[in-house]
PDB file of C-alpha atoms in Angstrom:
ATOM      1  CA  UNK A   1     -10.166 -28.376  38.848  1.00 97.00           C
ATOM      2  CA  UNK A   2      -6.505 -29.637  39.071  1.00 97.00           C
ATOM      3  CA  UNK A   3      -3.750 -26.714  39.507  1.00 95.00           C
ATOM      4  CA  UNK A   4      -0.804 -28.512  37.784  1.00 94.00           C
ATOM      5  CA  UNK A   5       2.152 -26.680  39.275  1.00 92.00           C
ATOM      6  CA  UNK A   6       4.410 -29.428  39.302  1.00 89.00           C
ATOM      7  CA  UNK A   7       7.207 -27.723  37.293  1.00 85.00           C
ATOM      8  CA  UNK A   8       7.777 -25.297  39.790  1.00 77.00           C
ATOM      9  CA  UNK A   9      10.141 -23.315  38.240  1.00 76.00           C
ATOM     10  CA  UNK A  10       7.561 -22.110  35.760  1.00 80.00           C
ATOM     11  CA  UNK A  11       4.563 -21.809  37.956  1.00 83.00           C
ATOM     12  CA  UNK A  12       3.212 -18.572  40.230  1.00 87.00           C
ATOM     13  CA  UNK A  13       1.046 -18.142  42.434  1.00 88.00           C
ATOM     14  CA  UNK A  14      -0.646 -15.004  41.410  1.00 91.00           C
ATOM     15  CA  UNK A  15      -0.441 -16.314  37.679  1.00 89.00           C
ATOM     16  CA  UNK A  16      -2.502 -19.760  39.088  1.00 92.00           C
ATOM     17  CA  UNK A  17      -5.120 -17.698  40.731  1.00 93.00           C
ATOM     18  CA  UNK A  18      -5.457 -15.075  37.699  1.00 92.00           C
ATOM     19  CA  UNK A  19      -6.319 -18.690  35.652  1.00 92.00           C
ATOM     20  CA  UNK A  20      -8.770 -19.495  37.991  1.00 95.00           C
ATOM     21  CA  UNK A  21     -10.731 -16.094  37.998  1.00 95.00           C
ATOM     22  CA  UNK A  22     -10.671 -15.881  34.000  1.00 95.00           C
ATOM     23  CA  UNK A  23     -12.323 -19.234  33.830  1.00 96.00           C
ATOM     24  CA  UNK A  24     -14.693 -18.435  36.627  1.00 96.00           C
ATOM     25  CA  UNK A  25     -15.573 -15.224  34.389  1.00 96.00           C
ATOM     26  CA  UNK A  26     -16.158 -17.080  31.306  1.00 95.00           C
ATOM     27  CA  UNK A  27     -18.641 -19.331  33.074  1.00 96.00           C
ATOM     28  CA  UNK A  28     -16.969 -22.358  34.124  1.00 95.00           C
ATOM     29  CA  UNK A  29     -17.544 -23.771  37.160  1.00 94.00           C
ATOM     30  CA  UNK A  30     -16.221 -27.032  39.412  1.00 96.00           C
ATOM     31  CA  UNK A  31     -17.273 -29.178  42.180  1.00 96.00           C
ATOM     32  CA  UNK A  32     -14.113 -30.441  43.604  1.00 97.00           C
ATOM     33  CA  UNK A  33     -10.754 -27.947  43.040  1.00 97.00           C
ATOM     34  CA  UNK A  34      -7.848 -25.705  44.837  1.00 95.00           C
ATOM     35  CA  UNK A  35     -10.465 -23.308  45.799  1.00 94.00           C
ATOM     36  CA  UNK A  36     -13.679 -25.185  47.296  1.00 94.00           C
ATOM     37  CA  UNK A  37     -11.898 -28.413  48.343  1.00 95.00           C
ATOM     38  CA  UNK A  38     -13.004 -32.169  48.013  1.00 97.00           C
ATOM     39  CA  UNK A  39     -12.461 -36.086  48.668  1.00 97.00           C
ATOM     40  CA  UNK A  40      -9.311 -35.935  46.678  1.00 96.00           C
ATOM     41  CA  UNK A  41      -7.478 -33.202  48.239  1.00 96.00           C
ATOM     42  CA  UNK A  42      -4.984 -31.655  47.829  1.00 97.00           C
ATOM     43  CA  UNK A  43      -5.529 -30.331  44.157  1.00 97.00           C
ATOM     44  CA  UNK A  44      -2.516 -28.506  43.541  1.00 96.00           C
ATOM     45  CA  UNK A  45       0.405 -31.069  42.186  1.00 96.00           C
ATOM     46  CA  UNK A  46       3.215 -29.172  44.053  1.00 94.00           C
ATOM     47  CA  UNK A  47       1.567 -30.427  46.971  1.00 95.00           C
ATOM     48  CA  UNK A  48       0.895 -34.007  46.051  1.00 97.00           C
ATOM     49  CA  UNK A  49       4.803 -35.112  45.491  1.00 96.00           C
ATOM     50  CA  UNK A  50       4.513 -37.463  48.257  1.00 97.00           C
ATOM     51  CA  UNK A  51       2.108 -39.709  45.779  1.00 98.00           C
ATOM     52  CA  UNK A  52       4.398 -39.444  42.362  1.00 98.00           C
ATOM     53  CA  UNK A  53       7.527 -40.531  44.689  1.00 98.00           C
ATOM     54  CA  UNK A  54       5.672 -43.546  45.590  1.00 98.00           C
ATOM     55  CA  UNK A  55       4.480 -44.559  42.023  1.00 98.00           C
ATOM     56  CA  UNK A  56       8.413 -44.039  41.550  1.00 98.00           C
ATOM     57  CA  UNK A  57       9.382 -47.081  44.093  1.00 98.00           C
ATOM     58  CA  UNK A  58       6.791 -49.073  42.546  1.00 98.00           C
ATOM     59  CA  UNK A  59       7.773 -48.570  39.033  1.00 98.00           C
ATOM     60  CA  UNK A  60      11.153 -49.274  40.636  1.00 98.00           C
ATOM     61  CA  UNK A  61      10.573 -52.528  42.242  1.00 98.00           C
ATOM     62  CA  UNK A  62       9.087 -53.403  38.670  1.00 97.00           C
ATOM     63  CA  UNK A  63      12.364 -53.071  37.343  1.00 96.00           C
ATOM     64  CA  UNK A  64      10.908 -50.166  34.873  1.00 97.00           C
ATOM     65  CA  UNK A  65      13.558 -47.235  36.172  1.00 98.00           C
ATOM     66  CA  UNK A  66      17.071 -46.469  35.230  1.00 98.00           C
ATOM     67  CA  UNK A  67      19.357 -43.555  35.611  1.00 98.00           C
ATOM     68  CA  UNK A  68      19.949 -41.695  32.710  1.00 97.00           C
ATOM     69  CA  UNK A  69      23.051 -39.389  32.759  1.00 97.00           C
ATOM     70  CA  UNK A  70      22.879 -37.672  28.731  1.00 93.00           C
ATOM     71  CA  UNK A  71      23.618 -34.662  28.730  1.00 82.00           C
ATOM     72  CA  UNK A  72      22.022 -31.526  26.966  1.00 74.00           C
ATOM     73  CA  UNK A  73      24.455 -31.295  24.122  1.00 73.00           C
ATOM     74  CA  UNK A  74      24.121 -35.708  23.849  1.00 71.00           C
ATOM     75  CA  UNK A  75      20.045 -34.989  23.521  1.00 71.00           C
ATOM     76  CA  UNK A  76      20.739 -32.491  21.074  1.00 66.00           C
ATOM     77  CA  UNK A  77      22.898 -34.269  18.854  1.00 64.00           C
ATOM     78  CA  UNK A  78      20.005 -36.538  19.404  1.00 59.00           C
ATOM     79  CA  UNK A  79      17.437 -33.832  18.028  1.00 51.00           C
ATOM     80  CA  UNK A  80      18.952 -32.938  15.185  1.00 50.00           C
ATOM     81  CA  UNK A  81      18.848 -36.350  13.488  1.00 47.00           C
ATOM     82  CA  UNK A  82      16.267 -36.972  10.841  1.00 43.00           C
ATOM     83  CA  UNK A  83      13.275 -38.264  12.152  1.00 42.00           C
ATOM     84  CA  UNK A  84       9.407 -37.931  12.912  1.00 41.00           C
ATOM     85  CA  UNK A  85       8.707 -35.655  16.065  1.00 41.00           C
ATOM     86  CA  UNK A  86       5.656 -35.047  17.935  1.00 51.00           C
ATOM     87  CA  UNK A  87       4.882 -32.861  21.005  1.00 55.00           C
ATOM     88  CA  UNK A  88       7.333 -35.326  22.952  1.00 59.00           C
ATOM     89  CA  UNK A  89      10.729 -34.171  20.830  1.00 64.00           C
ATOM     90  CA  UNK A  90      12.594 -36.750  19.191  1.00 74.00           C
ATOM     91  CA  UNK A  91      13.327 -40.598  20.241  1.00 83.00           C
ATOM     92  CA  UNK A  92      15.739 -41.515  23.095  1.00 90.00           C
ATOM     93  CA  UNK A  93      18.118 -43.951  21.843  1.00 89.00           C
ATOM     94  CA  UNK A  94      18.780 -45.879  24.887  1.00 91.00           C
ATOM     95  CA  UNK A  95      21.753 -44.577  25.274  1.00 92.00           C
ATOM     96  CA  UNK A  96      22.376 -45.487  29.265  1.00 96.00           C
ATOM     97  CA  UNK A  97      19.512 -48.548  29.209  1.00 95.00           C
ATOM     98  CA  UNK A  98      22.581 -50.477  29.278  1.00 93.00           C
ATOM     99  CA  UNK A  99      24.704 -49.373  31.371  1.00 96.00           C
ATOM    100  CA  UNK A 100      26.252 -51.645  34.638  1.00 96.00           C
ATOM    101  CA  UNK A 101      25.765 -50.975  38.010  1.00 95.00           C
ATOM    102  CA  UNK A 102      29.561 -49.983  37.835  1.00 97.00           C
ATOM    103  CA  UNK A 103      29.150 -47.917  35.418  1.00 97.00           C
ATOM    104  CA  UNK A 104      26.018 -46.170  36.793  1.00 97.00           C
ATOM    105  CA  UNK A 105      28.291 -45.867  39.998  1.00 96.00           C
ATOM    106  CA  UNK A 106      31.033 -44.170  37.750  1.00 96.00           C
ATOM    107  CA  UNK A 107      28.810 -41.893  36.179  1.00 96.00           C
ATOM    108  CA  UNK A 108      26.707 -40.676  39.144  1.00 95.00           C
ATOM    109  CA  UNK A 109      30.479 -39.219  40.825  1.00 95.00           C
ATOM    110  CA  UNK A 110      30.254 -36.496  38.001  1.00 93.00           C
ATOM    111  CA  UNK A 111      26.849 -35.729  37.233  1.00 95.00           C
ATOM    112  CA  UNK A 112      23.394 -36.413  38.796  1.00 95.00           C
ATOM    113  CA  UNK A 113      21.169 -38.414  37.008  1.00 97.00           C
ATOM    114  CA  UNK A 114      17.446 -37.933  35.522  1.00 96.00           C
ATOM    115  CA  UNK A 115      15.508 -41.094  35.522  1.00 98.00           C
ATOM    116  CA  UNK A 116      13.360 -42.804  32.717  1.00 97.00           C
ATOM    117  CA  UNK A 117      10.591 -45.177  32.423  1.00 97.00           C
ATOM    118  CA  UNK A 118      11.512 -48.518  30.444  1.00 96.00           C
ATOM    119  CA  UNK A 119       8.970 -48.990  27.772  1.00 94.00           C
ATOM    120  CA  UNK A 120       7.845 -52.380  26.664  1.00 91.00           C
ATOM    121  CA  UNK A 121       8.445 -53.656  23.318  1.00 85.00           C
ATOM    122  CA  UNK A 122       4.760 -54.000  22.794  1.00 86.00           C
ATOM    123  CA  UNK A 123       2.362 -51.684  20.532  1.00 88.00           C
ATOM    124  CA  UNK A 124       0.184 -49.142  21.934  1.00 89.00           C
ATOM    125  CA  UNK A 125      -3.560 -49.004  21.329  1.00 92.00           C
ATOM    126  CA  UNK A 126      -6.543 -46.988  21.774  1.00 95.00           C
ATOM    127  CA  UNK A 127      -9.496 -45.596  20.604  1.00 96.00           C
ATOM    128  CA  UNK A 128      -9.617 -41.671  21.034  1.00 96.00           C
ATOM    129  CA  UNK A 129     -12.854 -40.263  20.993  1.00 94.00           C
ATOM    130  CA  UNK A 130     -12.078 -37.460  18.504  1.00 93.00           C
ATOM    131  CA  UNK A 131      -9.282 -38.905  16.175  1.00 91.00           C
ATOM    132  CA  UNK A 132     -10.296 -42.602  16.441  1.00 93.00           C
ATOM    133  CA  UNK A 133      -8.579 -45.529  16.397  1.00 95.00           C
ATOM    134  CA  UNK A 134      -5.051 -45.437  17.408  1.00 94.00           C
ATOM    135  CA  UNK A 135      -2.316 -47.497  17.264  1.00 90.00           C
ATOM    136  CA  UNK A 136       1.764 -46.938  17.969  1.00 87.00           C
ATOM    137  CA  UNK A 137       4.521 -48.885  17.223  1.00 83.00           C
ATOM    138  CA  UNK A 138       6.601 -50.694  19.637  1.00 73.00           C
ATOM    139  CA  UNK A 139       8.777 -48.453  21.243  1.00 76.00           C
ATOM    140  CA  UNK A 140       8.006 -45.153  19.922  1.00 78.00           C
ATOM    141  CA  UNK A 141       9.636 -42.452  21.397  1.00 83.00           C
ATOM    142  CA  UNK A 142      12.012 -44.127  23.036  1.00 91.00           C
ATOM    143  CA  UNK A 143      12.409 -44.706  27.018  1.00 94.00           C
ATOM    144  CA  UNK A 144      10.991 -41.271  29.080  1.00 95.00           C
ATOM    145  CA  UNK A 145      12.173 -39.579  31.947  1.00 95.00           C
ATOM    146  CA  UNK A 146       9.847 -39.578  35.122  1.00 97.00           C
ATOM    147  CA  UNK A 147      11.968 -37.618  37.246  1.00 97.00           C
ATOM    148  CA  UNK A 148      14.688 -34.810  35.975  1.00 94.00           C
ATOM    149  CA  UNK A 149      18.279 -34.557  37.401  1.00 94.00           C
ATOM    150  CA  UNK A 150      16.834 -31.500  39.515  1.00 93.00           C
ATOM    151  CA  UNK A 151      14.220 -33.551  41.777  1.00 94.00           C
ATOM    152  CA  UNK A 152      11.537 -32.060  39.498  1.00 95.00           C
ATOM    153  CA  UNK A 153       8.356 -34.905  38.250  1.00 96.00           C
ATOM    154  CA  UNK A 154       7.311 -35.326  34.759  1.00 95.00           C
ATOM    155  CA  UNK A 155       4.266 -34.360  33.628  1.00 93.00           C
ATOM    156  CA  UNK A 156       3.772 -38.092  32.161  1.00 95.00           C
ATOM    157  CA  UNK A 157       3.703 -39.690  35.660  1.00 97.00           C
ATOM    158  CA  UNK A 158       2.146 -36.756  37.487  1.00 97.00           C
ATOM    159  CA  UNK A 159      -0.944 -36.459  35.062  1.00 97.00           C
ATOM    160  CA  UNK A 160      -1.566 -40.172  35.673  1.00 98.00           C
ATOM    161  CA  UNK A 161      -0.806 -40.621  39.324  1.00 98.00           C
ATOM    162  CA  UNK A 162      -3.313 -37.554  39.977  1.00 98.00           C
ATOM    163  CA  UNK A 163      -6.055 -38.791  37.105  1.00 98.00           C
ATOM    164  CA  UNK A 164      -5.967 -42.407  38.706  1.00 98.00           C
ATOM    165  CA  UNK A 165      -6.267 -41.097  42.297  1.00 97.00           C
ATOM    166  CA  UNK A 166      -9.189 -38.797  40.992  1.00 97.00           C
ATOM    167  CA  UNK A 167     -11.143 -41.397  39.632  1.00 97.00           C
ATOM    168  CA  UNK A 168     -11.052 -39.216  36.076  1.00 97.00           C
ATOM    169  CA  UNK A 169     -13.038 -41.550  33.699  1.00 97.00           C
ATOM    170  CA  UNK A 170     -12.351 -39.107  30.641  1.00 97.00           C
ATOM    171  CA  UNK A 171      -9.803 -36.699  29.750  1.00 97.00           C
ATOM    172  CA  UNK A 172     -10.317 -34.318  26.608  1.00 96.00           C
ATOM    173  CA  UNK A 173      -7.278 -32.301  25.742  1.00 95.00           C
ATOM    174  CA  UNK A 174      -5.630 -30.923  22.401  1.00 93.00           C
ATOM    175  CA  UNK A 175      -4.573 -32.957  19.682  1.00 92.00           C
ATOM    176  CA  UNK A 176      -0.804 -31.741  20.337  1.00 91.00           C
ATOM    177  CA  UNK A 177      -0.778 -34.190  23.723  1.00 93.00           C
ATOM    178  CA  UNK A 178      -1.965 -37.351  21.585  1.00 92.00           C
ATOM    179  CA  UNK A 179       1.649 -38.734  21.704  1.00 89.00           C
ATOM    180  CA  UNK A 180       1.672 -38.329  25.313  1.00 92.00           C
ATOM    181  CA  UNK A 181      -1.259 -40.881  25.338  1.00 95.00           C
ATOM    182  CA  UNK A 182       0.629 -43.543  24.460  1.00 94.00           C
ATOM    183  CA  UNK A 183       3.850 -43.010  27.034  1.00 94.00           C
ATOM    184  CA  UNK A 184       0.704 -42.396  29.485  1.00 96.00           C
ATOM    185  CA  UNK A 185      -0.947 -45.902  29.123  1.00 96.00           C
ATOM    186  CA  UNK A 186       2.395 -47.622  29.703  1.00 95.00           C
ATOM    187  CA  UNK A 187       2.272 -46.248  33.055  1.00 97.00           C
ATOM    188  CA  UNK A 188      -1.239 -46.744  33.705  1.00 98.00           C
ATOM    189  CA  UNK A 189      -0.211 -50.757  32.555  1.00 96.00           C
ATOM    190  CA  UNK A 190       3.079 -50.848  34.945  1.00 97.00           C
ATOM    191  CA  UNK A 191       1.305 -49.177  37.760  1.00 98.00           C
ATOM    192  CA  UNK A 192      -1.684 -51.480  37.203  1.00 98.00           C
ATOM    193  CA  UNK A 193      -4.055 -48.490  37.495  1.00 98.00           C
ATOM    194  CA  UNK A 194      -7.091 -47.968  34.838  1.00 96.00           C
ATOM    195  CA  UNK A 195      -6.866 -45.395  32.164  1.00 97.00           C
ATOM    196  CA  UNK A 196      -9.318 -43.439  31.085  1.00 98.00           C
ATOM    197  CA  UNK A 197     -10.692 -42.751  27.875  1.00 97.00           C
ATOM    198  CA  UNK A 198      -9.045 -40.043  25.519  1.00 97.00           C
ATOM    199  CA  UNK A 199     -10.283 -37.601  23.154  1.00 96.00           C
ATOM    200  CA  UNK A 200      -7.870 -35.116  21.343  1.00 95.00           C
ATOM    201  CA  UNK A 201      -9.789 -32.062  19.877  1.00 93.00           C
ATOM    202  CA  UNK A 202      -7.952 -30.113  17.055  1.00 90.00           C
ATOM    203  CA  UNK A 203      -6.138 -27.149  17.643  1.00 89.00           C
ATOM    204  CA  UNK A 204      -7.249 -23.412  16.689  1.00 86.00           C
ATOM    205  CA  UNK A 205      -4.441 -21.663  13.939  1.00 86.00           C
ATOM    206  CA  UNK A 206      -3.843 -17.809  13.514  1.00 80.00           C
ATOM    207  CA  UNK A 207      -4.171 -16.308   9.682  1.00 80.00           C
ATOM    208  CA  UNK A 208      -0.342 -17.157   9.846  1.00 82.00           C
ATOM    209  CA  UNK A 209      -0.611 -20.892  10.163  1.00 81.00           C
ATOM    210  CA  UNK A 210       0.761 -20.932  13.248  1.00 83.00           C
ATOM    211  CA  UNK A 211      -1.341 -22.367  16.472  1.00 83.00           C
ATOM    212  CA  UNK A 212      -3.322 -19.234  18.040  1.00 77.00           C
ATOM    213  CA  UNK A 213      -1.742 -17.551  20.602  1.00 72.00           C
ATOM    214  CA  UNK A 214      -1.047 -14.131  22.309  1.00 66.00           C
ATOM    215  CA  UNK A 215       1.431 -12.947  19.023  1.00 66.00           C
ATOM    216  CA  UNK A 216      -1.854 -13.191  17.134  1.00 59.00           C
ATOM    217  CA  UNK A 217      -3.324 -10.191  19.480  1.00 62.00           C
ATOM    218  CA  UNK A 218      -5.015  -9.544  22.947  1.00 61.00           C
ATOM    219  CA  UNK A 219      -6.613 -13.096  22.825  1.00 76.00           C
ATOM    220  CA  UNK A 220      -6.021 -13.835  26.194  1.00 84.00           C
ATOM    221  CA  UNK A 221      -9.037 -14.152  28.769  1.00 88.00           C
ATOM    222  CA  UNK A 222      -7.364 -11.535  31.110  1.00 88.00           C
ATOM    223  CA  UNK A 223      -6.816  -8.976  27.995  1.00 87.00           C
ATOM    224  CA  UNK A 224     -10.376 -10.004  27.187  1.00 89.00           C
ATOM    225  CA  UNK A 225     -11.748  -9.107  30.413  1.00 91.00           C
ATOM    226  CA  UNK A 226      -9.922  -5.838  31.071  1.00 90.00           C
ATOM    227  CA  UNK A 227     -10.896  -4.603  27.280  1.00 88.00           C
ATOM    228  CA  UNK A 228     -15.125  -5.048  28.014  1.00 90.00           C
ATOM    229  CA  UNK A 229     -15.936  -8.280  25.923  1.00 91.00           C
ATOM    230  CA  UNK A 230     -18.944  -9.910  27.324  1.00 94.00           C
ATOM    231  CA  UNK A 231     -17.627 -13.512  28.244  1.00 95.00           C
ATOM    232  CA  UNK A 232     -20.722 -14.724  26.685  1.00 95.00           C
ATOM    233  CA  UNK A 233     -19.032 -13.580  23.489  1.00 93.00           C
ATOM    234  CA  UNK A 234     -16.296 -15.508  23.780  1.00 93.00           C
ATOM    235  CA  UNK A 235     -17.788 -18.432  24.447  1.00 94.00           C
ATOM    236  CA  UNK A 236     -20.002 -18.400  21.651  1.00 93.00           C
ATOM    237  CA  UNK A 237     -16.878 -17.568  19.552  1.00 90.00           C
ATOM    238  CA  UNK A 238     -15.132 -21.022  20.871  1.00 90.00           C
ATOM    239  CA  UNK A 239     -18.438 -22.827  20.241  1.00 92.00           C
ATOM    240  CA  UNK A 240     -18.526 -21.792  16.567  1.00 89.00           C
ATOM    241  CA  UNK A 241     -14.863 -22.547  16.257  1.00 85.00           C
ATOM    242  CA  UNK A 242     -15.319 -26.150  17.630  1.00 86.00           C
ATOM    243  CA  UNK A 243     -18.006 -26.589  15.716  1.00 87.00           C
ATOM    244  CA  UNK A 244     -21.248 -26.717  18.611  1.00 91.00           C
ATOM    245  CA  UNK A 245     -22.858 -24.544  17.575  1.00 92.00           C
ATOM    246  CA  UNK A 246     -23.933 -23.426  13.440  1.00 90.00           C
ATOM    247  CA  UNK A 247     -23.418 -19.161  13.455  1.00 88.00           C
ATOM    248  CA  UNK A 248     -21.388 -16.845  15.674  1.00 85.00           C
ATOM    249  CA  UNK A 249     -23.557 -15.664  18.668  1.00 91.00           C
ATOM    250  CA  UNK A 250     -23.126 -14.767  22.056  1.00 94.00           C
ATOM    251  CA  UNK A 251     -24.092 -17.862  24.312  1.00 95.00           C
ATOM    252  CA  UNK A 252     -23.270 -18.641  27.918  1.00 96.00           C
ATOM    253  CA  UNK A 253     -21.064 -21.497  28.746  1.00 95.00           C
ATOM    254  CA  UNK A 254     -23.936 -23.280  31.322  1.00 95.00           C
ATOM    255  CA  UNK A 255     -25.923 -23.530  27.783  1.00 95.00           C
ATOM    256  CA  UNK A 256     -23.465 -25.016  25.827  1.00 93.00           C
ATOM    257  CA  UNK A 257     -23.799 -28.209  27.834  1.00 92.00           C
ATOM    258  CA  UNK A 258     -26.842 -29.302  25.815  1.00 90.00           C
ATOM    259  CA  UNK A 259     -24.797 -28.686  22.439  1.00 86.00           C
ATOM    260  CA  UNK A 260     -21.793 -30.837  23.425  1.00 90.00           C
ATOM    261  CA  UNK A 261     -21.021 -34.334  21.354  1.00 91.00           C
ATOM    262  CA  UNK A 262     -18.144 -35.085  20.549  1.00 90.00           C
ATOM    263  CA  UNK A 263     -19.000 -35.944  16.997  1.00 90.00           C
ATOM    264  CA  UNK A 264     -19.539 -32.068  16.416  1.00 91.00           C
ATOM    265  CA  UNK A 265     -15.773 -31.489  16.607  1.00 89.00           C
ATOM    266  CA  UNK A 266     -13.710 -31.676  13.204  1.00 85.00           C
ATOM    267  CA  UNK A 267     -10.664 -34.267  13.444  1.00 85.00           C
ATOM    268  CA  UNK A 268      -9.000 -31.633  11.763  1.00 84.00           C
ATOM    269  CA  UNK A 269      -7.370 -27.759  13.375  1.00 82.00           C
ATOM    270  CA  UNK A 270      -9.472 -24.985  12.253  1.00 78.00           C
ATOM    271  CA  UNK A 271      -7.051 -21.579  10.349  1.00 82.00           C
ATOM    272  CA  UNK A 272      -9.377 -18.846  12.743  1.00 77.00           C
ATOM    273  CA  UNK A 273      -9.158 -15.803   9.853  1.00 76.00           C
ATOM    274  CA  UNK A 274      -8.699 -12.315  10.563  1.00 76.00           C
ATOM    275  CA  UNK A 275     -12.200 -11.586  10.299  1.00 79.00           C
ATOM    276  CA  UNK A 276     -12.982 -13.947  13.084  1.00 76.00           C
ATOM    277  CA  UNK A 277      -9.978 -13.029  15.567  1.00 74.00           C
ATOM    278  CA  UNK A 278     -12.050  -9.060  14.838  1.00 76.00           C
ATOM    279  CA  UNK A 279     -15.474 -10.751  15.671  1.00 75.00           C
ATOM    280  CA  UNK A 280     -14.047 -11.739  19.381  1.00 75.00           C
ATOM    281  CA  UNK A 281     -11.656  -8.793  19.816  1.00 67.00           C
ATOM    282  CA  UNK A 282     -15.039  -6.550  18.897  1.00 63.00           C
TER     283      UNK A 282
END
């Protein structure tokens, strides 16, 4: 169990410890965490900055870093340009790749820079466990940022410093992230650290088409909890979502673990219908 806190604006304390007594409730359990400690300590991000600095020199010493002084309004122009997007918002351009030293030096007198990862010019390829065989053009997405203008890390370099020091062989997360993956294995590749494999799982939608979230109702696992549901109830809801198990039926989560392949799971999001949402909201 990883707390990943490291936008620190966003996170709170009471909020990270609420998350780790819902999923404690619903049946979950881990060996190594926040909590109960472990080899890898610390496992809170806001506490392991000291290790996504360093990846920083090395990526700089590998000539992969540049400043990058756009500004909101230069992104947004950016944005609102006709093109594919993904979870990762539209392509950089490249705009300051170019720039001289001088004009770095100019540039950094009236505004402080974020800085972005170089990709290569080099297609990306994997094979995800869920939606198969994947492969991105050179390029796509355009050069990241690692590090914003106000000292906060990326989520991109974070997830993979912390994965790689973690020894995490697998990593199963929603099919929104799956053009992360790509930006992700560059860094694994410049860091010379081994990836692990990936499997994006489809995501749940409301009645309204839209992906399934607290507007749809008191979904959450806190509003669960405080209205009576039996967590066993909601996990056999998710497992009949997913597509573990064949009918709707209370089941605990410690059970499941027999029922999970990954070959169950559709490679497509599931529209949960009002009848459902009213089968886990009792």
């Amino acid at each position: 169990m990883r707390m990943e806190d490291v936008d620190t604006a966003r996170s709170r304390k009471e909020l990270a410890k609420l998350a780790l007594e819902d999923l404690r409730w619903l049946g979950l359990d881990w060996d190594e965490g926040p909590d109960v400690g472990g080899p890898s300590r610390p496992y809170t991000q806001s506490e392991r900055l000291a290790m996504y600095e360093a990846a920083l020199v090395k990526l700089e010493q590998a000539g992969r870093l540049y400043p990058c002084f756009c500004s909101r309004a230069e992104l947004a122009a950016v944005a609102s340009a006709p093109h594919g997007l993904g979870s990762e918002g539209p392509a950089y351009p490249g705009t300051c790749r170019s720039l001289t030293l001088e004009q770095q030096a100019e540039r950094s007198l009236h505004k402080l820079p974020s800085v972005r990862f170089a990709v290569n010019a080099r297609p990306t390829g994997f094979d995800d466990g869920v939606a198969g065989p994947q492969r991105i053009a050179p390029g796509a997405g355009g050069d990241f940022i690692v590090k914003r203008a106000d000292g906060l890390f990326s989520y991109q370099l974070a997830v993979v410093v912390d994965d790689a020091a973690m020894g995490i062989t697998d990593v199963l997360r929603g099919a929104d992230l799956l053009d992360s993956t790509p930006r992700q294995l560059q860094l694994y590749e410049a860091l010379e650290l081994q990836p692990p494999r990936f499997a994006h799982v489809p995501l749940l939608f409301g009645p309204d088409g839209k992906r399934l979230a607290k507007r749809h109702g008191g979904i959450s696992l806190a509003a669960l909890r405080e209205s009576g549901t039996a967590p066993e109830q909601v996990v056999g809801w998710l497992a009949f979502a997913s597509g573990l198990i064949d009918k709707h039926e209370p089941i605990r989560a410690s059970e499941l673990v027999e029922h999970f392949k990954l070959d169950r799971i559709p490679r497509i999001g599931m529209t949960v219908t009002d009848d459902m949402l009213k089968r886990l909201l009792g």
